[in-house]
């Protein structure tokens, strides 16, 4: 993270950025997620772990407004004060998704425009929030490609000419260029080589620290959770069964399921 | 600075017949500023368990652990993260880092997290690495490929980057040669002199005798086996 500009320190928040209360989503009679509540402060990374089908992706989708929950509140501290984003009108929530919020998909293809150049992918999000000066947009895009360690010479290449790891870094640049305050991530290192994973983890940690980002990251990889998340929520059958400091949950798990989860991993 | 009262701990192994294993009962400990207290007792007596509980890594069953004004046993994760950032340091036996991050950055990280300017943090990191005889040609490499002794010294440099008022040291001199052992003892003595409260596990008898004001045998806190 040598190129990072100094930002305001990540540790001077005066209140939670996000307050989630009683969030539930059912698929017919089946529970997607049930009665989830938590606070998230600026500069905090919350990991959501659990096996496939535990409800973690449903929860993330409800939080990010991609799914409408049946009950509960997702109160975000907007620049104009706290707002329940569940009750927001769709255009307003979309605006939030382009400005203060960002969503990094597991598959870069879901978060990138594959037919648009790398620079265009980053610049597009800037234009969506009103940037019009071509030179300034290109300059900012180049700066961000540098931050995610993509060679400036590749700015006019299309993402499909990139490796999986580069595509993921491009997706992160596209998401972070507008300076969001809250980032949702769904298995951002899934499907990447371990060496690429490490580089991405380092990048994310630096961004969290230097930009004071709040992050909610869904992962089934406990090693990734340990290195990235400050706190963990463990989900099973749609419910949060354990919640605490990451290393405490992993080293002294209290719930039977968490003990099973942790002891099933070769080494975390 | 560190005050422990009537601390108890047990592990419940849900997946092994819900066996409940009591590991600590009625632990007491008080460490003032500038004091160094050694935890003693044979392997398995609970030295590391006690240390991990002060760190907030293991949950207490009952009792209190006060570090400064914060009761770790009742603190929220946020409060423990804040405690670890500026008031409580921990030099564990093992280095756990993101692979591929350069050694210099690994050591500077605690300062960067405090908002210290990168050039100041990196300069402090280099100073510590130099003191601990990690050659400059290794500073740009990840410590994951280093030898055990080198990794331990990186871990120590990281643990001493910020002047924490309370410090936990788990065998800080275990795999060090004479010269480096002396450097580490010097760092610990300097921390004491500036008023840090230190709890340590030292298998190195001479180091313990030189550094520690008191010894606490944790065997006294081991619960008696029910017949």
XYZ file of C-alpha atoms in Angstrom:
495
model
C 0.000 0.000 0.000
C 2.837 2.350 -0.780
C 0.807 4.618 -3.022
C -2.000 5.291 -0.599
C -2.649 8.892 0.227
C -2.956 9.522 3.958
C -6.603 9.626 4.959
C -8.332 10.429 8.177
C -7.531 7.665 10.668
C -9.964 4.802 10.670
C -10.513 4.787 14.386
C -12.294 8.017 15.216
C -15.951 7.143 14.619
C -18.653 8.750 16.729
C -21.418 6.211 16.121
C -22.418 3.125 14.171
C -22.597 3.482 10.406
C -25.128 0.684 10.119
C -27.679 -0.667 12.566
C -29.508 -3.838 11.661
C -32.489 -4.944 13.699
C -34.587 -8.071 13.494
C -33.881 -8.727 9.839
C -35.770 -11.764 8.488
C -36.414 -13.253 5.084
C -38.434 -16.368 4.296
C -38.705 -18.290 1.060
C -42.220 -19.614 1.494
C -42.064 -21.796 4.585
C -38.284 -22.015 4.451
C -36.121 -19.631 6.491
C -33.643 -17.558 4.505
C -32.416 -15.629 7.512
C -34.188 -14.934 10.782
C -34.028 -12.175 13.343
C -30.536 -10.877 12.595
C -29.367 -7.796 14.513
C -25.967 -6.093 14.731
C -24.165 -2.742 14.613
C -21.280 -1.863 12.326
C -18.945 1.083 12.874
C -16.649 2.873 10.402
C -13.356 1.028 9.961
C -14.854 -2.273 11.084
C -14.851 -5.509 9.128
C -17.620 -7.946 9.987
C -17.220 -11.501 8.719
C -20.250 -13.727 8.151
C -19.298 -17.399 8.109
C -21.247 -20.623 7.811
C -21.598 -23.446 5.329
C -23.503 -23.277 2.043
C -27.194 -22.781 2.641
C -26.724 -21.263 6.093
C -28.322 -18.017 4.953
C -25.254 -15.835 4.748
C -25.760 -14.810 1.125
C -29.474 -14.196 1.726
C -28.551 -11.972 4.638
C -26.025 -10.050 2.552
C -28.566 -9.560 -0.234
C -31.146 -8.262 2.241
C -28.615 -5.887 3.762
C -27.537 -4.552 0.383
C -31.094 -4.108 -0.830
C -30.907 -6.784 -3.542
C -33.642 -8.731 -1.733
C -36.539 -7.282 0.217
C -36.662 -8.641 3.780
C -39.999 -9.693 5.306
C -39.248 -7.888 8.541
C -36.594 -5.763 10.176
C -34.648 -2.580 9.672
C -31.337 -1.726 8.010
C -30.588 1.748 9.300
C -27.730 3.482 7.520
C -26.184 6.717 8.714
C -26.542 8.673 5.475
C -24.898 12.053 5.033
C -28.330 13.480 5.841
C -28.890 11.395 8.990
C -30.029 7.843 9.805
C -32.389 6.215 7.298
C -34.025 2.790 7.157
C -32.879 1.635 3.738
C -35.529 -1.105 3.638
C -38.170 1.623 3.458
C -36.330 3.724 0.872
C -37.746 4.148 -2.608
C -35.881 2.092 -5.201
C -34.230 5.060 -7.011
C -32.923 6.372 -3.708
C -31.501 2.979 -2.745
C -29.891 2.677 -6.172
C -28.243 6.042 -5.710
C -26.900 4.801 -2.384
C -25.564 1.717 -4.176
C -23.589 3.964 -6.532
C -22.276 6.351 -3.888
C -21.898 5.411 -0.215
C -22.334 1.677 -0.759
C -20.443 -0.807 -2.870
C -20.945 -4.488 -3.595
C -18.109 -6.814 -4.585
C -19.419 -10.018 -6.139
C -17.738 -13.399 -5.875
C -17.668 -13.614 -9.646
C -16.075 -10.501 -11.172
C -18.290 -10.958 -14.244
C -21.300 -10.057 -12.095
C -19.729 -6.769 -11.031
C -17.903 -5.693 -14.196
C -18.947 -4.718 -17.704
C -16.969 -7.272 -19.644
C -17.233 -5.435 -22.964
C -15.968 -2.121 -21.585
C -12.286 -1.274 -21.073
C -10.706 -1.448 -17.605
C -10.510 2.339 -17.465
C -14.119 2.556 -18.639
C -15.252 0.180 -15.914
C -13.760 2.419 -13.269
C -14.728 5.684 -14.967
C -18.319 4.588 -15.496
C -19.025 4.583 -11.804
C -17.561 8.072 -11.526
C -19.791 9.299 -14.338
C -22.787 7.750 -12.601
C -22.212 10.159 -9.738
C -21.858 13.156 -12.016
C -18.188 13.305 -13.057
C -17.986 14.752 -16.602
C -14.396 15.877 -17.227
C -12.827 13.142 -19.363
C -9.258 13.978 -18.378
C -10.042 13.950 -14.663
C -11.992 10.691 -14.951
C -9.149 8.990 -16.799
C -6.643 10.279 -14.278
C -8.672 8.981 -11.333
C -9.184 5.652 -13.087
C -5.446 5.343 -13.694
C -4.757 6.165 -10.063
C -7.140 3.421 -8.914
C -5.749 0.851 -11.306
C -2.386 1.604 -9.703
C -3.763 1.149 -6.219
C -5.075 -2.305 -7.080
C -1.774 -3.029 -8.835
C -3.008 -3.182 -12.401
C -0.444 -1.830 -14.866
C -1.578 1.517 -16.346
C -0.674 0.115 -19.774
C -3.695 -2.196 -19.479
C -6.208 0.664 -19.047
C -7.699 0.207 -22.529
C -7.854 -3.591 -22.347
C -11.155 -5.305 -21.671
C -11.570 -7.312 -18.465
C -12.007 -10.553 -20.375
C -8.333 -10.259 -21.322
C -7.465 -10.211 -17.602
C -6.751 -13.111 -15.258
C -9.300 -13.936 -12.544
C -7.255 -12.164 -9.872
C -6.874 -9.047 -12.003
C -10.601 -9.030 -12.747
C -11.330 -9.185 -9.036
C -8.946 -6.308 -8.333
C -10.573 -4.329 -11.145
C -13.987 -4.974 -9.613
C -12.675 -3.621 -6.308
C -11.281 -0.510 -8.019
C -14.598 0.063 -9.805
C -16.436 -0.214 -6.498
C -14.130 1.920 -4.400
C -13.453 4.753 -6.837
C -16.465 6.749 -5.643
C -15.249 6.589 -2.029
C -18.009 4.420 -0.511
C -18.292 4.138 3.252
C -19.792 0.649 3.360
C -18.725 -2.274 1.208
C -20.524 -5.601 0.912
C -18.392 -8.510 -0.233
C -19.589 -11.951 -1.211
C -16.696 -14.448 -1.148
C -14.311 -11.926 -2.763
C -11.340 -14.297 -2.670
C -13.267 -17.434 -3.620
C -11.953 -19.161 -6.720
C -8.626 -17.323 -6.698
C -5.170 -18.860 -6.397
C -3.852 -18.611 -2.870
C -1.034 -16.295 -3.938
C -3.552 -13.945 -5.551
C -5.780 -14.248 -2.486
C -2.977 -13.049 -0.237
C -2.380 -9.989 -2.369
C -6.082 -9.170 -2.349
C -6.288 -9.579 1.425
C -3.393 -7.192 1.875
C -5.037 -4.707 -0.478
C -8.364 -4.887 1.369
C -6.752 -4.485 4.777
C -4.896 -1.398 3.630
C -8.071 0.129 2.168
C -10.036 -0.540 5.350
C -7.324 1.037 7.452
C -6.589 4.041 5.257
C -10.110 4.889 4.086
C -11.961 3.945 7.274
C -14.197 1.622 5.253
C -16.798 -0.508 6.954
C -17.002 -3.944 5.355
C -19.406 -6.855 5.597
C -17.769 -9.903 4.094
C -19.385 -13.265 3.519
C -16.906 -16.104 3.342
C -16.702 -19.783 4.076
C -12.914 -19.550 4.360
C -12.044 -19.218 8.054
C -8.430 -18.309 7.286
C -9.613 -15.341 5.230
C -12.027 -14.400 8.010
C -9.236 -14.512 10.594
C -6.968 -12.231 8.628
C -9.593 -9.745 7.494
C -12.509 -9.578 9.926
C -12.542 -7.873 13.314
C -15.751 -9.620 14.314
C -17.494 -12.770 13.172
C -21.093 -13.859 12.972
C -21.568 -17.605 12.589
C -24.766 -18.600 10.767
C -26.611 -21.883 10.722
C -30.074 -22.548 9.297
C -30.643 -18.832 8.761
C -29.860 -17.805 12.304
C -26.827 -16.189 13.919
C -25.696 -18.781 16.452
C -22.513 -17.081 17.603
C -21.162 -13.552 17.365
C -17.925 -12.140 18.741
C -14.332 -11.070 18.293
C -12.885 -13.036 15.365
C -9.999 -14.751 17.146
C -12.164 -15.509 20.167
C -14.850 -17.175 18.037
C -12.217 -19.222 16.192
C -10.038 -20.135 19.200
C -12.703 -20.539 21.890
C -15.925 -21.293 20.013
C -18.939 -21.703 22.271
C -21.658 -23.171 20.050
C -21.550 -26.839 19.078
C -21.776 -25.977 15.390
C -18.938 -23.428 15.549
C -16.750 -25.980 17.325
C -17.470 -28.449 14.549
C -16.789 -25.815 11.874
C -13.463 -24.777 13.395
C -12.278 -28.320 14.130
C -13.093 -29.416 10.580
C -10.583 -27.025 9.057
C -7.078 -28.340 8.558
C -5.510 -25.225 10.025
C -6.676 -21.639 10.419
C -2.731 -1.852 35.310
C -3.766 -5.514 35.074
C -6.031 -6.839 37.836
C -7.522 -10.307 37.814
C -10.003 -11.475 40.414
C -11.595 -14.844 40.992
C -11.232 -15.869 37.375
C -12.653 -19.221 36.261
C -12.591 -20.972 32.927
C -13.872 -24.233 31.524
C -14.151 -25.662 28.042
C -17.309 -27.442 26.897
C -16.596 -29.856 24.082
C -20.009 -30.179 22.450
C -18.831 -32.625 19.848
C -17.103 -34.935 22.305
C -20.029 -35.932 24.464
C -20.415 -32.364 25.774
C -17.503 -33.001 28.115
C -16.911 -30.021 30.416
C -13.252 -29.490 31.236
C -12.556 -27.025 34.046
C -9.150 -25.476 33.474
C -8.987 -22.573 35.902
C -10.637 -21.571 39.153
C -10.178 -18.595 41.450
C -7.251 -17.006 39.644
C -5.902 -13.754 41.114
C -3.242 -11.477 39.726
C -2.233 -7.846 40.050
C 0.403 -6.169 37.945
C 1.214 -2.501 38.435
C 2.931 -0.070 36.063
C 6.619 -0.880 35.641
C 6.144 -4.355 37.066
C 6.929 -7.649 35.358
C 5.215 -10.789 36.620
C 6.133 -14.273 35.429
C 3.553 -17.032 35.110
C 5.072 -20.349 36.101
C 3.883 -23.921 36.392
C 4.430 -27.003 34.300
C 3.134 -27.446 30.786
C -0.658 -27.692 30.795
C -1.061 -25.856 34.116
C -2.812 -22.959 32.362
C -0.178 -20.278 31.771
C -1.139 -19.725 28.157
C -4.841 -20.024 28.975
C -4.543 -17.208 31.509
C -2.582 -15.099 29.038
C -5.150 -15.697 26.282
C -7.945 -14.692 28.642
C -6.245 -11.371 29.412
C -5.892 -10.871 25.648
C -9.636 -11.486 25.209
C -8.949 -14.523 23.054
C -10.570 -16.984 25.474
C -13.845 -16.159 27.199
C -13.966 -16.268 30.987
C -16.654 -18.319 32.738
C -16.689 -15.939 35.703
C -14.530 -13.393 37.499
C -12.992 -10.156 36.239
C -9.927 -9.149 34.251
C -9.290 -5.455 34.370
C -6.775 -3.909 31.966
C -6.688 -0.234 32.848
C -10.357 0.599 33.296
C -11.755 -2.046 30.941
C -13.126 -5.373 32.220
C -12.133 -7.717 29.414
C -14.600 -10.403 30.553
C -17.545 -8.092 29.891
C -16.162 -5.924 27.103
C -17.705 -5.811 23.630
C -15.560 -6.913 20.678
C -15.214 -3.258 19.690
C -13.820 -2.376 23.106
C -11.325 -5.241 22.971
C -10.186 -4.224 19.495
C -9.628 -0.679 20.779
C -7.798 -2.031 23.844
C -5.475 -4.085 21.646
C -4.839 -1.130 19.383
C -3.484 1.284 21.948
C -3.221 -0.193 25.468
C -2.472 -3.927 25.387
C 0.301 -5.562 23.360
C 0.923 -9.267 22.894
C 4.009 -11.046 21.645
C 2.848 -14.571 20.891
C 5.137 -17.457 20.055
C 3.951 -17.592 16.505
C 3.862 -14.996 13.800
C 0.506 -14.846 12.013
C 0.477 -12.478 9.030
C -1.047 -12.009 5.617
C 1.313 -13.831 3.239
C 3.387 -11.654 0.889
C 3.245 -8.543 3.064
C 6.795 -7.168 3.470
C 8.438 -7.554 6.880
C 8.838 -3.789 7.229
C 5.073 -3.299 6.855
C 4.269 -6.208 9.175
C 6.263 -4.496 11.921
C 4.859 -1.029 11.177
C 1.241 -2.233 11.107
C 0.397 -1.587 14.794
C 1.501 2.035 14.309
C -0.340 2.432 11.000
C -3.486 1.186 12.743
C -3.043 3.979 15.280
C -2.972 6.524 12.494
C 0.768 7.226 12.716
C 2.110 8.696 9.453
C 3.495 5.913 7.206
C 7.021 7.366 6.999
C 7.256 7.624 10.793
C 5.821 4.124 11.301
C 8.163 2.576 8.730
C 11.185 4.365 10.193
C 10.344 2.984 13.641
C 9.911 -0.491 12.123
C 13.310 -0.302 10.441
C 14.927 0.852 13.658
C 13.533 -2.152 15.541
C 14.452 -4.600 12.780
C 17.984 -3.210 12.803
C 18.212 -3.570 16.591
C 17.006 -7.146 16.316
C 19.587 -7.940 13.632
C 17.191 -8.688 10.796
C 19.319 -7.861 7.725
C 17.995 -4.968 5.632
C 17.901 -7.161 2.504
C 15.044 -9.133 4.133
C 12.851 -6.114 4.965
C 11.072 -6.156 1.604
C 10.316 -9.875 1.860
C 7.449 -11.556 3.651
C 8.527 -13.063 6.987
C 6.577 -16.248 6.209
C 9.677 -17.736 4.606
C 12.049 -16.761 7.446
C 13.631 -19.137 9.955
C 11.938 -19.701 13.318
C 14.302 -17.363 15.158
C 13.926 -14.638 12.526
C 10.132 -14.904 12.644
C 10.218 -14.605 16.392
C 12.332 -11.470 16.180
C 9.931 -9.958 13.615
C 7.105 -10.765 15.995
C 8.939 -9.052 18.840
C 9.685 -5.992 16.710
C 5.983 -5.787 15.881
C 5.027 -6.184 19.537
C 7.339 -3.364 20.595
C 6.543 -0.944 17.747
C 4.033 0.895 19.905
C 4.648 1.717 23.587
C 1.728 -0.215 25.065
C 1.059 0.450 28.771
C 0.400 -3.289 29.240
C 2.248 -6.154 27.548
C 1.828 -9.920 27.357
C 4.945 -11.889 26.430
C 4.780 -15.586 25.600
C 8.332 -16.975 25.717
C 9.904 -14.003 23.985
C 13.444 -15.432 24.120
C 12.628 -19.065 23.281
C 14.509 -19.591 20.022
C 17.039 -16.764 20.105
C 20.819 -16.845 20.120
C 22.783 -15.050 22.860
C 23.169 -11.695 21.122
C 19.537 -11.419 20.081
C 18.347 -12.662 23.462
C 20.240 -9.768 24.990
C 18.561 -7.278 22.626
C 15.121 -8.618 23.552
C 15.857 -8.492 27.271
C 16.954 -4.890 26.754
C 13.668 -4.046 25.013
C 11.678 -5.595 27.855
C 13.741 -3.733 30.457
C 13.157 -0.467 28.575
C 9.401 -1.166 28.513
C 9.468 -1.742 32.282
C 11.449 1.438 32.796
C 8.861 3.503 30.893
C 6.156 2.029 33.127
C 4.669 -0.872 31.170
C 2.883 -3.567 33.172
C 4.141 -6.913 31.864
C 2.870 -10.477 32.235
C 5.196 -13.073 30.781
C 5.862 -16.757 30.343
C 9.614 -17.397 30.403
C 11.113 -20.860 30.254
C 14.486 -19.135 30.222
C 15.296 -19.129 33.994
C 18.016 -16.507 33.794
C 15.780 -14.156 31.807
C 12.980 -14.633 34.306
C 15.240 -13.915 37.248
C 16.588 -10.794 35.604
C 13.268 -9.314 34.439
C 10.575 -10.388 36.828
C 9.611 -8.769 40.107
C 7.361 -11.681 41.073
C 6.384 -15.155 40.005
C 2.864 -16.553 40.064
C 2.555 -20.329 39.976
C -0.657 -20.935 38.028
C -0.862 -24.480 39.429
C -2.660 -22.849 42.375
C -5.439 -21.903 39.970
C -5.785 -25.384 38.487
C -9.129 -26.832 39.555
C -8.850 -29.937 41.715
C -9.967 -33.024 39.872
C -13.342 -34.244 41.100
C -12.914 -37.857 42.232
